[in-house]
Amino acid sequence: MEIVGKYGKDDLAILYIAKMDNGQILEFVESTQPPIPWEKKWVLIISTMFGCPIQCLMCDAGEYYNGNVSKEQMLEEIDFLIKSRFLDIKYIDVPKFKIQFARMGEPTLNDDVLEVIRELPSIYDAPGLMPCISTVAPRTAREFMERLLVIKDQLYSNGKFQLQFSIHSTNEEIRKEIMASNIWTLEEIAEYGQRWFKEGDRKITLNFAVVKNYEIDSVTLRRIFDPEKYIIKITPINPTNKALENNLESAINEDNEHYFPLVEELKKLGFETFISIGEWEENKIGTNCGQFATRYNKGQIEIKETYLTSQYKLN
């Protein structure tokens, strides 16, 4: 693996562009949650595909698709990030150490993701380890999801695994427009969630990247999903190339980040609900999914490094 670009801020997010041994380009990220230092909470966000076949309307990763990242290549991403912080890569003494299979690619369409998740506890001594799968729930991933459920129960019980479904709207036609036509319905997601959730597990996250004028009906959510098993995460639409191209305007911005009426509606219906902004600086850094790998593939990045400790710069 050759690192061909490094971008960001060391106290927020650092994105790496890598050329793998097969010549394909991917990106991966380590991030923190200010003001929490990385020694307390450290998040690795790795790619599972070279691009993505789903082509969600807001995601630059879907501009191309050149196949799956192998188990060995995913572990290479993880090892590289760990070595950047630890001399002994086998012991990661971070209370909250999250590995998200959520960068470029739909993880449930790559069976090697299951093998990585299965092997992580035997590779690393990491008491705070928590894998995270974020999925749009493609219909073709049914077998993957059934196998994931078994692995979670065997290796990651008692809140050691985080599952997130990208929902974005309660209108099924809009969901198909945003993501893909061949995805689980909300009822199918709820049925799976009933079998997934066991005592001690973390609540399943339903994520809404909110677009102006896209329907999100709180009553529909309460009818389908049990607040005892699900948590609602509201996020803005990041200014990716695809979002701008498709005229997707975020319903959350810096002016209303602390108030969004839907949050209060959902809370009244019993849902634990929060707005997840991250840091607006990340939009300026450009560490949204797929942006840099796509720019590199298009020849739009000419320099190797724009990583700075106190400021950021894009060229």
Short mmCIF file of C-alpha atoms in Angstrom, two decimals:
data_model
loop_
_atom_site.label_atom_id
_atom_site.label_comp_id
_atom_site.label_asym_id
_atom_site.label_seq_id
_atom_site.Cartn_x
_atom_site.Cartn_y
_atom_site.Cartn_z
CA MET A 1 0.00 0.00 0.00
CA GLU A 2 1.32 3.42 -0.99
CA ILE A 3 -0.04 6.57 0.66
CA VAL A 4 -0.49 9.13 -2.10
CA GLY A 5 -2.26 11.81 -0.09
CA LYS A 6 -2.85 12.92 3.48
CA TYR A 7 -5.30 15.66 4.36
CA GLY A 8 -6.93 17.21 7.41
CA LYS A 9 -6.18 18.24 10.98
CA ASP A 10 -4.64 16.07 13.66
CA ASP A 11 -7.18 17.18 16.28
CA LEU A 12 -10.22 16.53 14.08
CA ALA A 13 -9.91 14.16 11.12
CA ILE A 14 -7.08 12.89 8.97
CA LEU A 15 -7.90 11.37 5.60
CA TYR A 16 -5.50 9.15 3.67
CA ILE A 17 -5.63 8.28 0.00
CA ALA A 18 -3.90 4.98 -0.70
CA LYS A 19 -2.93 3.11 -3.83
CA MET A 20 -3.27 -0.58 -3.11
CA ASP A 21 -1.19 -3.41 -4.51
CA ASN A 22 -3.73 -3.96 -7.30
CA GLY A 23 -3.35 -0.34 -8.41
CA GLN A 24 -6.79 0.70 -7.15
CA ILE A 25 -7.36 3.84 -5.09
CA LEU A 26 -9.24 4.03 -1.81
CA GLU A 27 -9.48 6.37 1.16
CA PHE A 28 -9.67 5.85 4.91
CA VAL A 29 -9.91 8.15 7.90
CA GLU A 30 -9.08 8.45 11.55
CA SER A 31 -11.18 10.93 13.49
CA THR A 32 -11.81 12.30 16.94
CA GLN A 33 -14.77 13.97 18.59
CA PRO A 34 -13.60 17.31 20.02
CA PRO A 35 -13.14 18.06 22.84
CA ILE A 36 -12.66 14.34 23.60
CA PRO A 37 -9.01 13.38 22.93
CA TRP A 38 -8.23 10.43 20.70
CA GLU A 39 -6.81 8.58 23.71
CA LYS A 40 -10.40 8.39 25.03
CA LYS A 41 -12.35 7.95 21.79
CA TRP A 42 -10.77 7.02 18.49
CA VAL A 43 -12.66 6.21 15.29
CA LEU A 44 -11.22 4.46 12.24
CA ILE A 45 -13.36 4.65 9.10
CA ILE A 46 -12.27 2.23 6.41
CA SER A 47 -13.29 1.49 2.85
CA THR A 48 -14.80 -1.85 1.86
CA MET A 49 -15.00 -1.17 -1.88
CA PHE A 50 -13.13 0.71 -4.55
CA GLY A 51 -15.93 3.17 -5.18
CA CYS A 52 -19.51 1.97 -4.70
CA PRO A 53 -22.22 0.45 -6.93
CA ILE A 54 -25.14 1.89 -4.92
CA GLN A 55 -24.76 5.45 -6.23
CA CYS A 56 -26.66 7.30 -3.49
CA LEU A 57 -27.53 10.79 -4.66
CA MET A 58 -25.42 12.51 -2.00
CA CYS A 59 -22.29 10.34 -2.04
CA ASP A 60 -19.20 10.86 -4.20
CA ALA A 61 -18.05 7.28 -3.63
CA GLY A 62 -20.67 6.15 -6.14
CA GLU A 63 -19.07 7.93 -9.09
CA TYR A 64 -17.31 4.66 -9.96
CA TYR A 65 -17.05 1.05 -8.81
CA ASN A 66 -13.97 -1.13 -9.32
CA GLY A 67 -14.72 -4.08 -7.08
CA ASN A 68 -14.38 -5.12 -3.44
CA VAL A 69 -11.54 -4.47 -1.02
CA SER A 70 -10.15 -7.79 0.19
CA LYS A 71 -9.88 -8.91 3.80
CA GLU A 72 -6.11 -8.41 3.68
CA GLN A 73 -6.49 -4.91 2.25
CA MET A 74 -9.02 -3.89 4.91
CA LEU A 75 -6.67 -5.13 7.63
CA GLU A 76 -3.90 -3.16 5.92
CA GLU A 77 -6.00 0.01 6.27
CA ILE A 78 -6.57 -0.70 9.96
CA ASP A 79 -2.94 -1.61 10.65
CA PHE A 80 -1.69 1.55 9.00
CA LEU A 81 -3.87 3.78 11.17
CA ILE A 82 -2.98 1.93 14.36
CA LYS A 83 0.74 2.15 13.57
CA SER A 84 0.37 5.91 13.20
CA ARG A 85 -0.49 6.09 16.93
CA PHE A 86 0.90 2.95 18.59
CA LEU A 87 4.28 1.25 18.69
CA ASP A 88 2.66 -2.01 19.72
CA ILE A 89 -0.16 -2.48 17.21
CA LYS A 90 -1.53 -5.49 19.07
CA TYR A 91 -2.64 -3.55 22.16
CA ILE A 92 -4.94 -0.58 21.72
CA ASP A 93 -5.74 0.87 25.12
CA VAL A 94 -8.51 3.26 24.06
CA PRO A 95 -11.79 3.04 26.03
CA LYS A 96 -13.87 3.74 22.92
CA PHE A 97 -12.16 2.29 19.85
CA LYS A 98 -14.59 2.20 16.96
CA ILE A 99 -13.87 0.67 13.56
CA GLN A 100 -16.50 1.78 11.06
CA PHE A 101 -16.97 -0.13 7.83
CA ALA A 102 -18.55 2.97 6.41
CA ARG A 103 -16.18 4.87 4.16
CA MET A 104 -16.30 4.00 0.48
CA GLY A 105 -18.57 1.13 -0.41
CA GLU A 106 -21.66 -0.72 0.81
CA PRO A 107 -20.15 -3.14 3.35
CA THR A 108 -22.95 -5.71 3.20
CA LEU A 109 -22.08 -6.48 -0.43
CA ASN A 110 -18.55 -7.61 0.51
CA ASP A 111 -18.38 -10.95 2.36
CA ASP A 112 -14.78 -10.27 3.37
CA VAL A 113 -16.15 -7.65 5.79
CA LEU A 114 -17.61 -10.50 7.82
CA GLU A 115 -14.23 -12.22 7.97
CA VAL A 116 -12.52 -9.05 9.17
CA ILE A 117 -15.13 -8.52 11.87
CA ARG A 118 -14.81 -12.15 12.93
CA GLU A 119 -11.01 -11.94 13.21
CA LEU A 120 -10.59 -8.53 14.86
CA PRO A 121 -10.76 -9.79 18.49
CA SER A 122 -8.04 -12.37 17.80
CA ILE A 123 -5.76 -9.88 16.04
CA TYR A 124 -5.94 -6.94 18.44
CA ASP A 125 -6.01 -6.71 22.20
CA ALA A 126 -8.47 -3.83 22.31
CA PRO A 127 -10.88 -3.79 25.28
CA GLY A 128 -12.77 -0.82 23.80
CA LEU A 129 -13.20 -2.34 20.33
CA MET A 130 -16.55 -1.69 18.69
CA PRO A 131 -17.12 -2.54 15.01
CA CYS A 132 -19.77 -0.53 13.20
CA ILE A 133 -21.68 -1.41 10.05
CA SER A 134 -23.60 1.30 8.24
CA THR A 135 -25.83 0.02 5.44
CA VAL A 136 -28.62 1.03 3.08
CA ALA A 137 -29.86 -2.60 3.38
CA PRO A 138 -29.64 -3.90 -0.19
CA ARG A 139 -32.05 -6.76 -0.80
CA THR A 140 -29.16 -8.89 -2.11
CA ALA A 141 -27.42 -8.64 1.30
CA ARG A 142 -29.89 -10.85 3.16
CA GLU A 143 -27.41 -13.71 3.66
CA PHE A 144 -24.69 -11.28 4.79
CA MET A 145 -27.02 -9.78 7.40
CA GLU A 146 -28.00 -13.20 8.74
CA ARG A 147 -24.35 -14.17 9.14
CA LEU A 148 -23.56 -10.82 10.75
CA LEU A 149 -26.26 -11.41 13.34
CA VAL A 150 -24.61 -14.71 14.35
CA ILE A 151 -21.14 -13.12 14.58
CA LYS A 152 -22.48 -10.27 16.69
CA ASP A 153 -24.12 -12.65 19.14
CA GLN A 154 -20.98 -14.79 19.38
CA LEU A 155 -18.30 -12.10 19.65
CA TYR A 156 -19.83 -8.68 20.30
CA SER A 157 -22.67 -9.02 22.79
CA ASN A 158 -23.38 -6.54 25.58
CA GLY A 159 -23.18 -3.40 23.46
CA LYS A 160 -19.91 -4.10 21.62
CA PHE A 161 -21.35 -3.68 18.13
CA GLN A 162 -23.08 -0.75 16.44
CA LEU A 163 -25.51 -1.29 13.57
CA GLN A 164 -26.81 1.63 11.54
CA PHE A 165 -29.35 1.75 8.74
CA SER A 166 -29.34 4.70 6.36
CA ILE A 167 -33.03 5.60 6.06
CA HIS A 168 -33.16 9.25 4.92
CA SER A 169 -36.96 9.33 4.42
CA THR A 170 -40.10 7.52 5.55
CA ASN A 171 -41.45 7.67 2.01
CA GLU A 172 -40.43 4.43 0.27
CA GLU A 173 -40.39 5.98 -3.20
CA ILE A 174 -38.09 8.76 -2.03
CA ARG A 175 -35.83 6.20 -0.33
CA LYS A 176 -35.52 4.30 -3.61
CA GLU A 177 -34.76 7.55 -5.43
CA ILE A 178 -32.05 8.57 -2.95
CA MET A 179 -30.37 5.18 -2.65
CA ALA A 180 -31.43 2.24 -4.78
CA SER A 181 -34.63 0.60 -5.93
CA ASN A 182 -33.67 -2.81 -4.57
CA ILE A 183 -33.49 -2.08 -0.83
CA TRP A 184 -35.36 -3.36 2.22
CA THR A 185 -38.54 -1.60 3.16
CA LEU A 186 -38.83 0.01 6.57
CA GLU A 187 -40.96 -2.93 7.70
CA GLU A 188 -38.25 -5.39 6.63
CA ILE A 189 -35.62 -3.42 8.51
CA ALA A 190 -37.82 -3.47 11.60
CA GLU A 191 -38.34 -7.24 11.32
CA TYR A 192 -34.59 -7.81 11.17
CA GLY A 193 -34.06 -5.41 14.06
CA GLN A 194 -36.45 -7.41 16.22
CA ARG A 195 -34.20 -10.43 15.83
CA TRP A 196 -30.96 -8.45 16.12
CA PHE A 197 -31.66 -6.61 19.34
CA LYS A 198 -31.04 -8.55 22.55
CA GLU A 199 -30.75 -7.44 26.14
CA GLY A 200 -27.53 -5.47 26.63
CA ASP A 201 -27.14 -4.59 22.94
CA ARG A 202 -26.73 -1.05 21.74
CA LYS A 203 -29.83 0.40 20.16
CA ILE A 204 -29.90 0.16 16.38
CA THR A 205 -29.34 3.55 14.73
CA LEU A 206 -31.70 4.87 12.07
CA ASN A 207 -29.84 7.60 10.25
CA PHE A 208 -31.54 10.43 8.36
CA ALA A 209 -29.40 12.73 6.24
CA VAL A 210 -32.11 15.34 5.96
CA VAL A 211 -32.87 16.96 2.63
CA LYS A 212 -35.27 19.89 2.34
CA ASN A 213 -38.74 18.76 1.23
CA TYR A 214 -37.99 15.03 1.69
CA GLU A 215 -40.65 13.41 3.83
CA ILE A 216 -39.81 12.22 7.35
CA ASP A 217 -42.97 11.33 9.25
CA SER A 218 -42.52 10.79 12.97
CA VAL A 219 -45.81 8.90 13.37
CA THR A 220 -44.78 6.42 10.66
CA LEU A 221 -41.49 5.83 12.44
CA ARG A 222 -43.26 5.18 15.74
CA ARG A 223 -45.69 2.78 14.09
CA ILE A 224 -42.91 0.68 12.56
CA PHE A 225 -40.03 0.96 15.03
CA ASP A 226 -39.83 0.33 18.77
CA PRO A 227 -38.14 3.20 20.67
CA GLU A 228 -36.73 0.62 23.08
CA LYS A 229 -34.64 -0.84 20.26
CA TYR A 230 -33.88 2.11 17.97
CA ILE A 231 -32.17 5.47 18.23
CA ILE A 232 -32.70 8.22 15.66
CA LYS A 233 -29.72 10.15 14.28
CA ILE A 234 -30.32 13.30 12.26
CA THR A 235 -27.44 14.55 10.10
CA PRO A 236 -27.01 17.32 7.53
CA ILE A 237 -26.38 16.67 3.87
CA ASN A 238 -22.70 17.32 3.33
CA PRO A 239 -21.70 19.48 0.35
CA THR A 240 -20.32 16.64 -1.76
CA ASN A 241 -20.02 16.95 -5.53
CA LYS A 242 -22.97 14.57 -5.99
CA ALA A 243 -25.19 16.44 -3.54
CA LEU A 244 -24.52 19.71 -5.35
CA GLU A 245 -24.99 18.07 -8.74
CA ASN A 246 -28.35 16.62 -7.67
CA ASN A 247 -29.49 19.89 -6.03
CA LEU A 248 -29.85 18.32 -2.60
CA GLU A 249 -30.19 21.11 -0.07
CA SER A 250 -29.60 20.18 3.54
CA ALA A 251 -32.42 20.87 5.98
CA ILE A 252 -29.77 21.44 8.66
CA ASN A 253 -27.10 24.09 8.43
CA GLU A 254 -24.97 26.17 10.79
CA ASP A 255 -27.87 28.55 11.40
CA ASN A 256 -30.30 25.93 12.74
CA GLU A 257 -27.94 23.21 13.97
CA HIS A 258 -29.25 23.41 17.54
CA TYR A 259 -32.94 23.38 16.68
CA PHE A 260 -34.78 21.04 14.37
CA PRO A 261 -38.50 20.51 15.14
CA LEU A 262 -38.45 16.85 14.07
CA VAL A 263 -36.13 16.03 16.96
CA GLU A 264 -38.68 17.22 19.51
CA GLU A 265 -41.49 15.34 17.74
CA LEU A 266 -39.53 12.09 17.88
CA LYS A 267 -38.56 12.58 21.50
CA LYS A 268 -42.22 13.03 22.43
CA LEU A 269 -42.91 9.68 20.77
CA GLY A 270 -40.28 8.02 22.95
CA PHE A 271 -37.29 7.91 20.62
CA GLU A 272 -33.83 8.82 21.80
CA THR A 273 -32.99 11.34 19.09
CA PHE A 274 -30.00 13.54 18.42
CA ILE A 275 -28.52 15.77 15.75
CA SER A 276 -25.07 14.57 14.68
CA ILE A 277 -23.19 17.45 13.12
CA GLY A 278 -19.61 16.45 13.74
CA GLU A 279 -17.57 19.52 12.92
CA TRP A 280 -18.49 21.96 10.15
CA GLU A 281 -14.75 22.26 9.57
CA GLU A 282 -14.79 18.80 8.00
CA ASN A 283 -16.75 20.22 5.07
CA LYS A 284 -13.92 22.68 4.50
CA ILE A 285 -11.28 19.99 4.89
CA GLY A 286 -13.19 17.87 2.39
CA THR A 287 -13.23 14.66 4.38
CA ASN A 288 -16.72 13.65 3.26
CA CYS A 289 -17.06 10.20 1.77
CA GLY A 290 -15.41 9.62 -1.58
CA GLN A 291 -14.46 13.21 -2.33
CA PHE A 292 -10.70 12.86 -2.34
CA ALA A 293 -10.42 9.42 -3.93
CA THR A 294 -12.67 10.58 -6.74
CA ARG A 295 -10.65 13.76 -7.23
CA TYR A 296 -7.42 11.76 -7.25
CA ASN A 297 -8.76 9.36 -9.87
CA LYS A 298 -9.76 12.33 -12.02
CA GLY A 299 -6.28 13.81 -11.77
CA GLN A 300 -7.53 16.80 -9.79
CA ILE A 301 -5.05 16.36 -6.92
CA GLU A 302 -1.49 17.14 -7.81
CA ILE A 303 0.32 17.33 -4.49
CA LYS A 304 1.01 14.57 -2.00
CA GLU A 305 0.14 16.23 1.28
CA THR A 306 -1.99 19.08 2.56
CA TYR A 307 -2.01 17.89 6.15
CA LEU A 308 -1.39 20.60 8.70
CA THR A 309 -1.52 20.62 12.48
CA SER A 310 -3.14 24.01 12.93
CA GLN A 311 -4.91 24.78 9.67
CA TYR A 312 -6.11 23.13 6.52
CA LYS A 313 -5.76 23.86 2.83
CA LEU A 314 -7.07 22.36 -0.37
CA ASN A 315 -5.40 22.76 -3.73
#
